[in-house]
Coordinates of C-alpha atoms and ligand atoms in Angstrom, one line a residue:
M1 CA 44.2 12.6 -46.1
T2 CA 41.5 11.4 -48.2
A3 CA 40.4 14.4 -50.2
L4 CA 36.4 13.0 -50.5
I5 CA 34.5 10.6 -49.2
L6 CA 30.8 10.1 -50.3
D7 CA 28.8 7.8 -48.1
N8 CA 25.4 6.4 -49.3
V9 CA 24.7 9.9 -51.0
C10 CA 21.0 9.9 -52.5
K11 CA 19.6 13.0 -54.1
S12 CA 15.9 13.2 -55.1
F13 CA 14.0 16.3 -56.8
G14 CA 10.6 15.9 -55.7
P15 CA 9.7 12.2 -56.4
V16 CA 12.4 11.7 -58.8
E17 CA 15.6 9.7 -57.2
V18 CA 18.5 11.1 -59.4
L19 CA 21.3 9.9 -57.3
K20 CA 21.1 6.3 -55.5
N21 CA 23.6 5.2 -52.8
I22 CA 26.7 7.0 -54.3
N23 CA 29.7 5.8 -52.4
L24 CA 33.2 6.7 -53.5
T25 CA 36.5 7.8 -52.3
V26 CA 38.8 10.1 -53.8
E27 CA 42.3 10.2 -52.4
E28 CA 44.7 13.0 -52.1
G29 CA 46.1 13.8 -55.8
E30 CA 43.8 11.7 -57.5
F31 CA 42.2 12.7 -61.0
V32 CA 38.8 11.3 -60.7
V33 CA 36.6 11.5 -63.7
F34 CA 32.8 11.0 -63.5
V35 CA 31.4 9.8 -67.0
G36 CA 28.4 8.6 -68.0
P37 CA 25.6 9.2 -70.6
S38 CA 23.8 12.7 -70.8
G39 CA 21.2 13.1 -67.7
C40 CA 22.9 10.2 -65.6
G41 CA 23.5 12.5 -62.9
K42 CA 27.1 13.8 -63.1
S43 CA 26.2 17.6 -62.7
T44 CA 24.0 16.9 -59.9
L45 CA 26.6 14.8 -58.1
L46 CA 29.2 17.5 -58.6
R47 CA 26.9 20.1 -57.3
V48 CA 26.0 18.2 -54.2
I49 CA 29.8 17.9 -53.5
A50 CA 30.3 21.7 -54.1
G51 CA 27.1 22.3 -51.9
L52 CA 25.2 23.9 -54.7
E53 CA 22.4 21.3 -53.8
D54 CA 21.8 19.5 -50.8
A55 CA 22.0 15.9 -50.6
T56 CA 18.6 14.4 -49.5
S57 CA 20.5 11.7 -47.8
G58 CA 24.1 10.3 -46.9
T59 CA 27.4 12.1 -45.8
I60 CA 30.1 14.5 -47.8
N61 CA 33.4 14.5 -46.4
I62 CA 35.8 16.8 -47.5
G63 CA 39.4 16.5 -46.6
G64 CA 38.6 14.9 -43.3
A65 CA 35.6 16.9 -42.4
V66 CA 31.7 16.5 -43.1
V67 CA 30.6 19.4 -44.8
N68 CA 26.6 18.6 -45.2
G69 CA 24.8 22.1 -44.7
V70 CA 28.3 24.0 -45.1
P71 CA 28.1 26.7 -47.9
P72 CA 30.0 26.2 -51.2
A73 CA 32.5 29.1 -50.1
K74 CA 33.4 27.3 -46.9
R75 CA 33.9 23.8 -48.4
G76 CA 37.5 24.5 -49.8
I77 CA 36.4 23.5 -53.3
A78 CA 36.6 25.7 -56.5
M79 CA 34.6 24.7 -59.5
V80 CA 35.1 25.3 -63.2
F81 CA 31.9 25.1 -65.4
Q82 CA 31.3 24.4 -69.2
S83 CA 30.0 28.1 -69.5
Y84 CA 33.0 29.9 -68.0
A85 CA 30.9 32.0 -65.9
L86 CA 33.0 34.7 -66.1
Y87 CA 32.4 38.4 -65.3
P88 CA 32.1 40.3 -68.6
H89 CA 32.9 43.7 -67.6
L90 CA 36.2 42.8 -65.5
S91 CA 39.6 42.2 -66.9
V92 CA 41.4 38.8 -66.8
E93 CA 43.3 39.7 -64.0
N94 CA 40.4 41.0 -62.1
N95 CA 38.2 37.9 -63.0
M96 CA 41.2 35.7 -61.3
S97 CA 41.6 37.9 -58.0
L98 CA 38.0 38.7 -57.5
A99 CA 37.4 35.8 -55.1
L100 CA 40.6 36.5 -53.1
K101 CA 39.6 40.3 -52.8
Q102 CA 36.1 39.2 -51.3
E103 CA 38.1 36.9 -48.8
K104 CA 40.1 39.9 -47.8
Q105 CA 43.4 38.4 -48.6
P106 CA 46.5 40.7 -48.4
K107 CA 47.1 42.6 -51.7
A108 CA 50.6 41.1 -52.1
E109 CA 49.2 37.5 -51.5
I110 CA 46.5 38.0 -54.3
A111 CA 49.1 39.5 -56.7
A112 CA 51.4 36.5 -56.2
R113 CA 48.8 33.8 -56.6
V114 CA 47.4 35.7 -59.9
A115 CA 50.9 35.7 -61.3
E116 CA 51.4 32.1 -60.5
A117 CA 48.2 31.0 -62.2
S118 CA 49.0 33.1 -65.0
R119 CA 52.2 31.6 -65.6
I120 CA 51.1 28.3 -65.5
L121 CA 48.5 29.1 -67.7
S122 CA 50.2 31.1 -70.0
L123 CA 47.8 34.1 -69.4
D124 CA 50.4 36.8 -68.7
D125 CA 49.8 38.7 -72.1
Y126 CA 46.1 38.8 -71.4
L127 CA 45.7 40.2 -68.1
D128 CA 44.2 43.6 -69.1
R129 CA 41.7 42.1 -71.6
R130 CA 38.2 41.6 -71.1
P131 CA 36.5 38.0 -71.6
S132 CA 34.9 39.4 -74.9
E133 CA 38.5 40.1 -76.2
L134 CA 39.6 36.3 -75.6
S135 CA 39.2 33.2 -77.4
G136 CA 37.1 30.4 -76.1
G137 CA 39.9 28.5 -75.1
Q138 CA 41.5 31.3 -73.5
R139 CA 38.3 32.2 -71.7
Q140 CA 38.4 28.5 -70.2
R141 CA 41.9 29.2 -69.0
V142 CA 40.8 32.3 -67.0
A143 CA 38.0 30.2 -65.4
I144 CA 40.5 27.4 -64.4
G145 CA 42.8 30.4 -63.2
R146 CA 40.0 31.7 -60.9
A147 CA 39.8 28.3 -59.4
I148 CA 43.6 27.7 -58.9
V149 CA 44.4 31.1 -57.1
R150 CA 41.8 29.8 -54.2
E151 CA 44.2 26.7 -53.8
P152 CA 41.2 24.4 -53.1
K153 CA 41.4 21.2 -51.4
L154 CA 39.4 20.0 -54.3
F155 CA 39.0 21.2 -58.0
L156 CA 35.5 20.2 -59.5
F157 CA 35.1 20.7 -63.2
D158 CA 31.9 20.1 -65.1
E159 CA 32.3 19.5 -68.8
P160 CA 34.9 22.4 -69.1
L161 CA 36.0 21.5 -72.8
S162 CA 32.5 20.9 -74.5
N163 CA 32.2 24.4 -75.8
L164 CA 35.5 24.1 -77.7
D165 CA 36.2 22.8 -81.2
A166 CA 37.9 19.4 -81.4
A167 CA 41.3 20.7 -82.0
L168 CA 41.2 23.1 -79.0
R169 CA 39.5 20.4 -77.0
M170 CA 42.7 18.0 -77.3
N171 CA 45.2 20.9 -76.7
T172 CA 43.1 22.0 -73.5
R173 CA 42.8 18.2 -72.5
I174 CA 46.6 18.1 -72.6
E175 CA 46.8 21.4 -70.6
I176 CA 44.6 20.3 -68.1
A177 CA 46.5 16.8 -67.5
K178 CA 49.8 18.9 -67.2
L179 CA 48.0 21.1 -64.8
H180 CA 47.3 18.2 -62.6
R181 CA 50.8 17.1 -62.7
T182 CA 52.1 20.6 -61.6
L183 CA 49.6 21.2 -59.0
K184 CA 49.3 17.4 -57.8
A185 CA 45.9 18.7 -56.7
S186 CA 43.0 16.5 -56.1
M187 CA 40.3 16.9 -59.2
I188 CA 36.9 15.6 -60.0
Y189 CA 36.0 16.2 -63.6
V190 CA 32.6 15.5 -65.1
T191 CA 32.3 14.4 -68.9
H192 CA 30.1 12.7 -71.3
D193 CA 33.1 12.0 -73.5
Q194 CA 34.8 8.5 -73.0
T195 CA 38.0 9.7 -74.8
E196 CA 38.6 12.5 -72.1
A197 CA 37.7 10.2 -69.3
M198 CA 40.1 7.5 -70.6
T199 CA 42.9 10.0 -71.2
L200 CA 42.6 12.3 -68.3
A201 CA 41.4 9.9 -65.2
S202 CA 43.6 8.1 -62.7
K203 CA 40.4 6.7 -61.9
I204 CA 37.1 6.6 -63.5
V205 CA 33.5 6.6 -62.1
V206 CA 30.8 5.1 -64.7
L207 CA 27.4 6.5 -63.8
R208 CA 24.4 5.3 -65.3
D209 CA 20.8 6.2 -64.0
G210 CA 22.2 7.8 -60.8
R211 CA 24.3 4.6 -59.9
V212 CA 27.7 3.7 -59.9
E213 CA 28.6 1.2 -62.4
Q214 CA 31.9 0.4 -62.1
V215 CA 35.0 2.5 -60.5
G216 CA 38.7 1.7 -61.8
A217 CA 41.8 2.7 -63.5
P218 CA 41.1 3.5 -67.0
M219 CA 42.6 0.1 -68.5
E220 CA 41.3 -1.6 -65.6
L221 CA 37.8 -0.6 -66.8
Y222 CA 38.5 -1.4 -70.8
N223 CA 40.5 -4.6 -70.2
N224 CA 37.9 -6.1 -67.3
P225 CA 34.5 -4.1 -67.7
A226 CA 31.8 -5.3 -65.0
N227 CA 29.1 -5.2 -67.3
R228 CA 28.0 -4.8 -70.7
F229 CA 27.0 -1.1 -70.0
V230 CA 30.7 -0.2 -69.2
A231 CA 32.3 -2.5 -71.9
G232 CA 30.2 -0.5 -74.5
F233 CA 30.5 2.9 -72.9
L234 CA 34.5 2.8 -72.8
G235 CA 36.2 2.4 -76.3
S236 CA 35.9 4.1 -79.8
P237 CA 34.6 2.5 -82.0
A238 CA 32.4 1.0 -79.4
M239 CA 32.7 -2.8 -78.5
N240 CA 30.7 -5.2 -80.6
F241 CA 28.2 -7.4 -79.2
F242 CA 26.4 -10.3 -80.8
P243 CA 24.7 -13.5 -79.8
A244 CA 26.9 -16.3 -78.6
E245 CA 25.2 -19.1 -80.7
L246 CA 26.9 -17.5 -83.9
V247 CA 30.3 -18.9 -82.9
G248 CA 29.0 -22.2 -81.4
G249 CA 28.3 -20.6 -77.8
K250 CA 25.2 -21.0 -75.4
A251 CA 21.9 -19.7 -76.2
G252 CA 20.9 -16.5 -74.3
E253 CA 24.5 -15.5 -74.0
V254 CA 26.3 -12.3 -75.6
I255 CA 29.7 -12.1 -77.0
G256 CA 31.5 -8.5 -76.6
L257 CA 34.5 -8.3 -79.0
R258 CA 36.6 -4.8 -79.2
P259 CA 36.8 -3.8 -82.8
E260 CA 40.7 -4.0 -82.9
H261 CA 40.5 -7.7 -81.9
L262 CA 38.4 -8.7 -85.0
R263 CA 40.5 -10.0 -88.1
I264 CA 39.4 -10.8 -91.4
T265 CA 40.7 -14.7 -91.9
K266 CA 39.6 -17.2 -94.7
G267 CA 37.4 -19.8 -93.2
G268 CA 36.7 -17.5 -90.0
R269 CA 33.6 -18.1 -87.9
L270 CA 31.9 -15.2 -88.6
P271 CA 31.0 -15.1 -92.2
G272 CA 29.5 -11.4 -93.6
T273 CA 29.3 -8.8 -95.8
V274 CA 31.2 -5.4 -95.8
V275 CA 28.5 -2.7 -95.4
H276 CA 30.6 0.2 -95.2
V277 CA 34.2 1.3 -95.1
E278 CA 35.7 4.4 -93.0
R279 CA 39.2 5.2 -94.2
L280 CA 40.8 7.5 -91.4
G281 CA 44.4 7.5 -92.8
G282 CA 46.2 5.7 -90.1
D283 CA 43.2 3.3 -89.4
T284 CA 40.3 1.7 -91.5
N285 CA 37.0 0.9 -89.9
V286 CA 35.2 -1.8 -91.7
L287 CA 31.6 -2.4 -91.0
V288 CA 30.3 -6.1 -91.6
D289 CA 26.8 -7.5 -91.5
I290 CA 26.8 -10.8 -90.1
G291 CA 23.1 -11.3 -90.0
A292 CA 23.0 -10.3 -86.4
E293 CA 21.0 -7.2 -85.1
D294 CA 24.0 -4.9 -85.3
N295 CA 26.7 -4.9 -87.9
L296 CA 30.2 -5.5 -86.6
T297 CA 33.1 -2.9 -86.6
L298 CA 36.2 -3.9 -87.4
R299 CA 39.3 -2.0 -86.7
L300 CA 42.4 -2.2 -89.0
F301 CA 45.6 -0.4 -88.4
G302 CA 46.6 1.2 -91.9
Q303 CA 45.1 1.6 -95.1
Y304 CA 43.1 -1.6 -96.8
A305 CA 41.7 -1.9 -100.4
I306 CA 38.4 -3.3 -99.2
E307 CA 34.9 -2.0 -100.5
P308 CA 31.4 -2.3 -99.6
D309 CA 29.7 -5.5 -100.8
A310 CA 32.9 -7.8 -100.3
K311 CA 32.1 -11.0 -98.9
T312 CA 34.4 -11.6 -95.8
E313 CA 34.9 -13.9 -93.0
L314 CA 35.8 -12.8 -89.5
D315 CA 37.2 -14.3 -86.6
F316 CA 39.0 -13.5 -83.2
D317 CA 41.1 -15.2 -80.5
D318 CA 38.6 -16.5 -77.7
A319 CA 40.8 -15.0 -75.2
H320 CA 39.5 -11.4 -76.3
A321 CA 36.1 -12.5 -76.2
F322 CA 33.8 -11.2 -73.1
R323 CA 31.0 -13.2 -72.4
F324 CA 27.6 -11.4 -71.0
D325 CA 24.0 -12.6 -69.9
M326 CA 20.8 -11.4 -71.3
D327 CA 20.7 -8.6 -68.4
G328 CA 24.3 -7.4 -69.5
N329 CA 26.0 -9.1 -66.4
R330 CA 29.6 -10.3 -67.2
L331 CA 29.8 -13.9 -67.3
Ligands
ADP401 P1 24.3 14.9 -66.5 O1 25.0 16.1 -65.8 O2 24.9 13.6 -66.2 O3 24.1 15.1 -67.8 P2 22.2 15.8 -64.6 O4 23.1 15.6 -63.4 O5 22.1 17.3 -64.9 O6 22.7 14.9 -65.4 O7 21.0 15.5 -64.4 C1 20.3 14.1 -63.9 C2 18.8 14.2 -63.9 O8 18.4 14.9 -63.0 C3 18.2 14.8 -65.0 O9 16.9 13.4 -65.3 C4 17.7 16.1 -64.9 O10 16.3 16.2 -65.6 C5 17.4 15.9 -63.2 N1 17.7 17.3 -62.8 C6 18.8 18.0 -62.7 N2 18.6 19.1 -62.0 C7 17.4 19.1 -61.7 C8 16.4 19.9 -60.8 N3 16.9 21.1 -60.2 N4 15.0 19.6 -60.7 C9 14.5 18.6 -61.1 N5 15.3 17.7 -61.9 C10 16.6 18.0 -62.0
MG402 MG1 25.9 17.7 -66.8

């Protein structure tokens, strides 16, 4: 069964159209990531799916049933927020079991589900603690546990890692990926972080200004972006863009090149001057001024003795170059 079908979903707040004709299918067991810049409508779309906002038009089908007008608690979804939203006066165990108690589930069933969730999330040793006695990562695990015990048809995550520091974010990201493999559940995950999108998703939905720009597997979008926006949004450092004339191309076109596809070559078609070097240990990022609006970023694997102000010549394989028109459409 299909986990979710959105058919022409629109959402306006007063005169402001925030979501514009969103069409999307989430298959059972898929991990779908909504990614896009801040303010593009990701949270609004998730809230419309959850039933926390009504769609202005269009239909929302969860697990085979149209749920427009159905309250959130009856949609078979569970949502995890950035802010954890735990009850401070309740223990970890009671935070996790509360919704099941409210549903009047049998005691043994509640105990079994909480035990299973705390085992999966390694929370066994913390069941008696209050949220204030936990680290940020542990609190977020409790929030995820509270979703797991409800055995939802669809998990909804809204930027669950944004409050964590970088190291913890990576650990928790890996835990969420494992969790998805363990539960084989359908999940929708919202983030503005392209690394999270690339590493977690089986399918990425790139949103911009309330519209879907492109849908596809991470490497499909990376290797075959539909337009300049998607090309520039996925990948770090971001794709380089420069006028095609600089390499003998047509006026009015733009070339896009990933930093890893540029190389320093004597006699290369892009002469320039090094303006900055970022040494990351494993990689070296070199920024080069080629007389275009933006500096080019070149990503070299390993460590290089290259310094600012050095004259350099860059080149690339034409097979790696993307061509865009002035409106950002892929050619
Ligand atoms: P994202 O999660 O991608 O950062 P949001 O979905 O939160 O973006 O917001 C999308 C747009 O909708 C923003 O311009 C925001 O100001 C607007 N918006 C969100 N909620 C409301 C609301 N309740 N009333 C009016 N405008 C809203
Ligand atoms: Mg948001």
